Amino acid sequence: MSKIDYSQKIPNNVDLSDDRRLQRALENWQPAYLDWWNELGPVESHDYEVFLRTAIDVSAKGWAHFDMVRMPDYRWGIFLADKEEDRKVNFGVHKGEAAWQEVPGEYRAELRRLIVTQGDTEPASVEQQRALGRTCPSLYDLRSLFQVNVEEGRHLWAMVYLLHAYFGRDGREEADEMLQRHSGDADKPRILEAFNIPTTDWLSFFMFTYFQDRDGKFQLSALAESGFDPLSRTCNFMLTEEAHHMFVGETGVGRVVQRSAELIKEHDTMDIAQYGGIPLALIQKWMNFHFSVCLDLFGQEKSTNAANFYNMGLKGRFQEMKIDDDHLLDNDVYKVPEISGNSIIHTDIAALTSINERLRDDYRDDCQRGVDRWNKTLADAGIDFTLTLPHQAFHRNIGTFADIHVDLEGNIISKQEWDANVSNWLPNDEDRAFVESLMVPVTEPGKMAGWIAAPARGIQGKDPDFEYIKFH
Ligand code: BYC
C-alpha cells in the first residue's frame, strides 16, 4: 500500500520527484489549473472552510482523511492504485501479453483520444455546477457539492498526469486544452454533449450525480480493464471516489422523494407544489431528461471505434474478468436495438461492434436499482405512483434513435405527436421556473429546505446538523 507524499508541491504516490522534467511540467500546469478553479470553479467559495475528505493513501479501506479545509488549499494530486504484479492484457488481440507500462506506439492516437475524452468531462462537471452553492438546501448538501467538485478537479489531474507522463509534447498540449474548452462555450465547448448543459437547480444536481456520475462509473470501469497499466491504476482509484458521488445522487433524489411523499400524506393531495414540495410528476420529468441524455454518453449502438478499442486491449467491458467467455469475441453476437418499419426490434450483431450497447445495458440495469429504492419509499408511504426509467429510444441524440421521435414506452411517433406531448415528458420552462423558485439557500447548521428531507445520518460520524461549512 503506497502512502501519498504530501510534502511535495503536487502530492503524489508516483515518485514524481524522481522525474524532474515531468515534475516541472506538471508544476507549470498547476497555476493554470488553480486559475481555472478560481475563475470557473464553485462561485464565492474561496474563503469557505469545508469539511472535506482528502486521500492519504490509496488502499481500498481508510484512504480518506476528513478535516476542515479552505477550498483553494485543497491538495489536488496524483494518486494511482497500487501496481498488481504480473498483470496481463486481459482481452483483445494482445490477450495474455504483459500489461503495457508505456504507451504502445501503434495505439497512441486511440489511447490519447480516450484519455482526453475522459479528462474533459471532469472540469466540465465543475463548470456545470458552479453556481449551485448560492442555492444550497443545507450545509450538509453544500459540503457534498464541494466534495464532488474538488474530486472532479482531482480526476482532471489524474488524466493530465497520464497525458504529461506518457504522451510528451502533444500530451502537454492536450492538458492545456482541458482548461481552454468550457462547458457550454459557443466556440470551444466540452467534447460530449451532456457536459455542455448547465446544472441550474439542486434536483438536477442530484439527478446528475445519480445518472451522469454513474456513466463515469461504467466508463471508468471499462477503462480500468485497460492493458495500459497506468490508465487502469488511475481509473481504479478514481472509482473509489466516484462511489461517493453516486451516493450523493441516490440519497439526494431519495430525500426529495421522501419529502414529497410526506407532503402528499400530510395534505392528502398529489399537488404539493402549493406546499413547497416537488410533485412526483416533476421528479419523473427530471429523470426522463437526465437518463436519456446520459444514454447518449455511451456512443452509437454499433461502433467500430469501440470494437477497435476492445481489440487493441485499451478499453474493456464492465467487469471484464468476471465475464465467462474468451475475451476475444470474434465469434460472439449481442442484441442491439434497430428500427424496423415503425417499430423497434432487437437483432444479433457482432459482439465486438456492440461493445457500447452492452455497457449501456449494464448501466441501465444499475440505474434501475436506485429507482427501485425510491419506489419503495413511495410504496412504504402507501402512495400509488411508480417512477419509471423511460424507454432507451426516448429523447436520444446519438445513434440509432437520433432521427426519430419515440414516446416514454418506446412507440415511434410523429413529430406532431412529439411536439404535442414533449412538455408532459420533459421539464418545460414553467417546471424549471417552479423548481428554481424553491431553490432558496439554507445555510444555518441543521436546517433543511422544505422540498427535501434531512439525511438519515451525517458525514463521517458527524451529526447531520454539524457545521460542515464555515463562511468567512
Ligand atoms: N457526444 O463510434 P461512436 C465521467 C461521437 S463520464 C458527442 O459510438 P465511441 C463523469 C464520437 O466521438 C465518463 N459526440 O463513438 C461523469 C464519434 O466521433 P467521430 C466519460 C459523441 O468513440 C460525471 C462518433 O460520435 N468517459 O467520467 O465508440 C461527472 C461516433 O460514435 C457522443 C468516457 O466517455 C456524445 N455523447 O463512443 C464527471 C470514456 N457519442 O469518431 C465525470 C471515454 C459519440 O465520428 N470515451 N460521439 O469523430 C469513450 O469511450 C468514447 O469516446 C465514447 C463514444 C463512449 C464517449
JSON list of C-alpha atoms in Angstrom, two decimals, residues 28-139:
[
{"chain": "A", "resi": 28, "resn": "ASN", "atom": "CA", "xyz": [3.93, 24.61, -14.67]},
{"chain": "A", "resi": 29, "resn": "TRP", "atom": "CA", "xyz": [0.42, 23.36, -15.35]},
{"chain": "A", "resi": 30, "resn": "GLN", "atom": "CA", "xyz": [-0.59, 23.72, -11.69]},
{"chain": "A", "resi": 31, "resn": "PRO", "atom": "CA", "xyz": [-1.03, 27.56, -11.67]},
{"chain": "A", "resi": 32, "resn": "ALA", "atom": "CA", "xyz": [-3.16, 27.37, -14.81]},
{"chain": "A", "resi": 33, "resn": "TYR", "atom": "CA", "xyz": [-5.32, 24.79, -13.07]},
{"chain": "A", "resi": 34, "resn": "LEU", "atom": "CA", "xyz": [-5.66, 26.98, -9.97]},
{"chain": "A", "resi": 35, "resn": "ASP", "atom": "CA", "xyz": [-6.56, 29.98, -12.13]},
{"chain": "A", "resi": 36, "resn": "TRP", "atom": "CA", "xyz": [-9.22, 27.87, -13.82]},
{"chain": "A", "resi": 37, "resn": "TRP", "atom": "CA", "xyz": [-10.56, 26.75, -10.42]},
{"chain": "A", "resi": 38, "resn": "ASN", "atom": "CA", "xyz": [-10.72, 30.34, -9.16]},
{"chain": "A", "resi": 39, "resn": "GLU", "atom": "CA", "xyz": [-12.42, 31.54, -12.30]},
{"chain": "A", "resi": 40, "resn": "LEU", "atom": "CA", "xyz": [-14.76, 28.67, -13.16]},
{"chain": "A", "resi": 41, "resn": "GLY", "atom": "CA", "xyz": [-14.91, 26.56, -10.02]},
{"chain": "A", "resi": 42, "resn": "PRO", "atom": "CA", "xyz": [-17.63, 26.95, -7.35]},
{"chain": "A", "resi": 43, "resn": "VAL", "atom": "CA", "xyz": [-18.71, 30.58, -7.08]},
{"chain": "A", "resi": 44, "resn": "GLU", "atom": "CA", "xyz": [-17.92, 32.64, -3.98]},
{"chain": "A", "resi": 45, "resn": "SER", "atom": "CA", "xyz": [-16.38, 29.65, -2.24]},
{"chain": "A", "resi": 46, "resn": "HIS", "atom": "CA", "xyz": [-12.80, 30.75, -1.89]},
{"chain": "A", "resi": 47, "resn": "ASP", "atom": "CA", "xyz": [-12.88, 31.74, 1.76]},
{"chain": "A", "resi": 48, "resn": "TYR", "atom": "CA", "xyz": [-15.11, 28.93, 2.96]},
{"chain": "A", "resi": 49, "resn": "GLU", "atom": "CA", "xyz": [-13.76, 26.24, 5.21]},
{"chain": "A", "resi": 50, "resn": "VAL", "atom": "CA", "xyz": [-15.28, 22.93, 4.25]},
{"chain": "A", "resi": 51, "resn": "PHE", "atom": "CA", "xyz": [-15.33, 19.54, 5.99]},
{"chain": "A", "resi": 52, "resn": "LEU", "atom": "CA", "xyz": [-13.65, 17.64, 3.17]},
{"chain": "A", "resi": 53, "resn": "ARG", "atom": "CA", "xyz": [-12.13, 14.24, 2.74]},
{"chain": "A", "resi": 54, "resn": "THR", "atom": "CA", "xyz": [-8.72, 14.03, 1.17]},
{"chain": "A", "resi": 55, "resn": "ALA", "atom": "CA", "xyz": [-6.91, 10.90, 0.07]},
{"chain": "A", "resi": 56, "resn": "ILE", "atom": "CA", "xyz": [-3.98, 9.96, 2.32]},
{"chain": "A", "resi": 57, "resn": "ASP", "atom": "CA", "xyz": [-3.24, 6.56, 0.89]},
{"chain": "A", "resi": 58, "resn": "VAL", "atom": "CA", "xyz": [-4.75, 4.51, -1.92]},
{"chain": "A", "resi": 59, "resn": "SER", "atom": "CA", "xyz": [-5.82, 1.38, -0.12]},
{"chain": "A", "resi": 60, "resn": "ALA", "atom": "CA", "xyz": [-9.45, 0.38, -0.51]},
{"chain": "A", "resi": 61, "resn": "LYS", "atom": "CA", "xyz": [-10.10, 0.97, 3.18]},
{"chain": "A", "resi": 62, "resn": "GLY", "atom": "CA", "xyz": [-9.30, 4.06, 5.14]},
{"chain": "A", "resi": 63, "resn": "TRP", "atom": "CA", "xyz": [-7.76, 6.12, 2.39]},
{"chain": "A", "resi": 64, "resn": "ALA", "atom": "CA", "xyz": [-9.71, 9.17, 3.36]},
{"chain": "A", "resi": 65, "resn": "HIS", "atom": "CA", "xyz": [-8.87, 11.83, 5.89]},
{"chain": "A", "resi": 66, "resn": "PHE", "atom": "CA", "xyz": [-11.54, 14.37, 6.90]},
{"chain": "A", "resi": 67, "resn": "ASP", "atom": "CA", "xyz": [-10.76, 17.90, 8.01]},
{"chain": "A", "resi": 68, "resn": "MET", "atom": "CA", "xyz": [-11.88, 21.49, 7.71]},
{"chain": "A", "resi": 69, "resn": "VAL", "atom": "CA", "xyz": [-10.09, 22.81, 4.62]},
{"chain": "A", "resi": 70, "resn": "ARG", "atom": "CA", "xyz": [-10.19, 26.15, 2.83]},
{"chain": "A", "resi": 71, "resn": "MET", "atom": "CA", "xyz": [-11.15, 25.07, -0.65]},
{"chain": "A", "resi": 72, "resn": "PRO", "atom": "CA", "xyz": [-8.32, 26.65, -2.65]},
{"chain": "A", "resi": 73, "resn": "ASP", "atom": "CA", "xyz": [-5.96, 24.95, -0.18]},
{"chain": "A", "resi": 74, "resn": "TYR", "atom": "CA", "xyz": [-7.32, 21.51, -1.04]},
{"chain": "A", "resi": 75, "resn": "ARG", "atom": "CA", "xyz": [-4.32, 19.44, -2.16]},
{"chain": "A", "resi": 76, "resn": "TRP", "atom": "CA", "xyz": [-5.06, 18.17, -5.64]},
{"chain": "A", "resi": 77, "resn": "GLY", "atom": "CA", "xyz": [-2.62, 15.46, -6.50]},
{"chain": "A", "resi": 78, "resn": "ILE", "atom": "CA", "xyz": [-1.77, 12.31, -8.42]},
{"chain": "A", "resi": 79, "resn": "PHE", "atom": "CA", "xyz": [-2.86, 9.03, -6.92]},
{"chain": "A", "resi": 80, "resn": "LEU", "atom": "CA", "xyz": [-2.72, 5.67, -8.63]},
{"chain": "A", "resi": 81, "resn": "ALA", "atom": "CA", "xyz": [-3.95, 2.40, -7.18]},
{"chain": "A", "resi": 82, "resn": "ASP", "atom": "CA", "xyz": [-1.10, 0.06, -6.28]},
{"chain": "A", "resi": 83, "resn": "LYS", "atom": "CA", "xyz": [0.50, -1.95, -9.03]},
{"chain": "A", "resi": 84, "resn": "GLU", "atom": "CA", "xyz": [-0.63, -5.51, -9.49]},
{"chain": "A", "resi": 85, "resn": "GLU", "atom": "CA", "xyz": [2.38, -7.76, -10.08]},
{"chain": "A", "resi": 86, "resn": "ASP", "atom": "CA", "xyz": [2.47, -9.61, -13.42]},
{"chain": "A", "resi": 87, "resn": "ARG", "atom": "CA", "xyz": [-0.70, -8.01, -14.66]},
{"chain": "A", "resi": 88, "resn": "LYS", "atom": "CA", "xyz": [-1.63, -9.04, -18.20]},
{"chain": "A", "resi": 89, "resn": "VAL", "atom": "CA", "xyz": [-3.64, -7.61, -21.06]},
{"chain": "A", "resi": 90, "resn": "ASN", "atom": "CA", "xyz": [-6.87, -9.49, -20.42]},
{"chain": "A", "resi": 91, "resn": "PHE", "atom": "CA", "xyz": [-8.81, -9.12, -23.67]},
{"chain": "A", "resi": 92, "resn": "GLY", "atom": "CA", "xyz": [-8.45, -8.42, -27.38]},
{"chain": "A", "resi": 93, "resn": "VAL", "atom": "CA", "xyz": [-5.71, -9.48, -29.75]},
{"chain": "A", "resi": 94, "resn": "HIS", "atom": "CA", "xyz": [-2.95, -8.96, -27.17]},
{"chain": "A", "resi": 95, "resn": "LYS", "atom": "CA", "xyz": [-4.65, -11.11, -24.55]},
{"chain": "A", "resi": 96, "resn": "GLY", "atom": "CA", "xyz": [-2.09, -12.85, -22.35]},
{"chain": "A", "resi": 97, "resn": "GLU", "atom": "CA", "xyz": [0.77, -10.42, -23.06]},
{"chain": "A", "resi": 98, "resn": "ALA", "atom": "CA", "xyz": [2.24, -8.41, -20.19]},
{"chain": "A", "resi": 99, "resn": "ALA", "atom": "CA", "xyz": [0.27, -5.24, -19.48]},
{"chain": "A", "resi": 100, "resn": "TRP", "atom": "CA", "xyz": [1.92, -2.16, -21.01]},
{"chain": "A", "resi": 101, "resn": "GLN", "atom": "CA", "xyz": [3.81, 0.21, -18.76]},
{"chain": "A", "resi": 102, "resn": "GLU", "atom": "CA", "xyz": [4.39, 2.57, -21.69]},
{"chain": "A", "resi": 103, "resn": "VAL", "atom": "CA", "xyz": [2.02, 3.61, -24.44]},
{"chain": "A", "resi": 104, "resn": "PRO", "atom": "CA", "xyz": [2.08, 1.07, -27.28]},
{"chain": "A", "resi": 105, "resn": "GLY", "atom": "CA", "xyz": [3.19, 3.16, -30.27]},
{"chain": "A", "resi": 106, "resn": "GLU", "atom": "CA", "xyz": [0.63, 1.81, -32.71]},
{"chain": "A", "resi": 107, "resn": "TYR", "atom": "CA", "xyz": [-2.28, 2.71, -30.39]},
{"chain": "A", "resi": 108, "resn": "ARG", "atom": "CA", "xyz": [-1.08, 6.10, -29.28]},
{"chain": "A", "resi": 109, "resn": "ALA", "atom": "CA", "xyz": [-3.76, 8.14, -31.04]},
{"chain": "A", "resi": 110, "resn": "GLU", "atom": "CA", "xyz": [-6.64, 5.98, -29.78]},
{"chain": "A", "resi": 111, "resn": "LEU", "atom": "CA", "xyz": [-5.36, 5.95, -26.23]},
{"chain": "A", "resi": 112, "resn": "ARG", "atom": "CA", "xyz": [-4.84, 9.68, -26.19]},
{"chain": "A", "resi": 113, "resn": "ARG", "atom": "CA", "xyz": [-8.34, 10.23, -27.51]},
{"chain": "A", "resi": 114, "resn": "LEU", "atom": "CA", "xyz": [-9.86, 8.07, -24.76]},
{"chain": "A", "resi": 115, "resn": "ILE", "atom": "CA", "xyz": [-7.88, 9.84, -22.05]},
{"chain": "A", "resi": 116, "resn": "VAL", "atom": "CA", "xyz": [-8.73, 13.28, -23.44]},
{"chain": "A", "resi": 117, "resn": "THR", "atom": "CA", "xyz": [-12.46, 12.46, -23.66]},
{"chain": "A", "resi": 118, "resn": "GLN", "atom": "CA", "xyz": [-12.45, 11.13, -20.11]},
{"chain": "A", "resi": 119, "resn": "GLY", "atom": "CA", "xyz": [-10.42, 14.07, -18.79]},
{"chain": "A", "resi": 120, "resn": "ASP", "atom": "CA", "xyz": [-12.61, 16.65, -20.50]},
{"chain": "A", "resi": 121, "resn": "THR", "atom": "CA", "xyz": [-15.72, 15.57, -18.58]},
{"chain": "A", "resi": 122, "resn": "GLU", "atom": "CA", "xyz": [-14.16, 16.23, -15.18]},
{"chain": "A", "resi": 123, "resn": "PRO", "atom": "CA", "xyz": [-13.66, 20.02, -15.27]},
{"chain": "A", "resi": 124, "resn": "ALA", "atom": "CA", "xyz": [-16.82, 20.22, -17.37]},
{"chain": "A", "resi": 125, "resn": "SER", "atom": "CA", "xyz": [-18.92, 18.95, -14.47]},
{"chain": "A", "resi": 126, "resn": "VAL", "atom": "CA", "xyz": [-17.37, 21.52, -12.10]},
{"chain": "A", "resi": 127, "resn": "GLU", "atom": "CA", "xyz": [-18.23, 24.27, -14.59]},
{"chain": "A", "resi": 128, "resn": "GLN", "atom": "CA", "xyz": [-21.78, 22.97, -14.97]},
{"chain": "A", "resi": 129, "resn": "GLN", "atom": "CA", "xyz": [-22.37, 23.02, -11.22]},
{"chain": "A", "resi": 130, "resn": "ARG", "atom": "CA", "xyz": [-20.53, 26.20, -10.32]},
{"chain": "A", "resi": 131, "resn": "ALA", "atom": "CA", "xyz": [-23.50, 28.36, -9.33]},
{"chain": "A", "resi": 132, "resn": "LEU", "atom": "CA", "xyz": [-25.28, 25.79, -7.16]},
{"chain": "A", "resi": 133, "resn": "GLY", "atom": "CA", "xyz": [-23.54, 26.94, -3.97]},
{"chain": "A", "resi": 134, "resn": "ARG", "atom": "CA", "xyz": [-25.76, 30.02, -3.99]},
{"chain": "A", "resi": 135, "resn": "THR", "atom": "CA", "xyz": [-28.93, 27.96, -3.51]},
{"chain": "A", "resi": 136, "resn": "CYS", "atom": "CA", "xyz": [-27.90, 25.02, -1.32]},
{"chain": "A", "resi": 137, "resn": "PRO", "atom": "CA", "xyz": [-30.74, 23.34, 0.60]},
{"chain": "A", "resi": 138, "resn": "SER", "atom": "CA", "xyz": [-28.48, 22.81, 3.65]},
{"chain": "A", "resi": 139, "resn": "LEU", "atom": "CA", "xyz": [-24.87, 22.94, 4.80]}
]
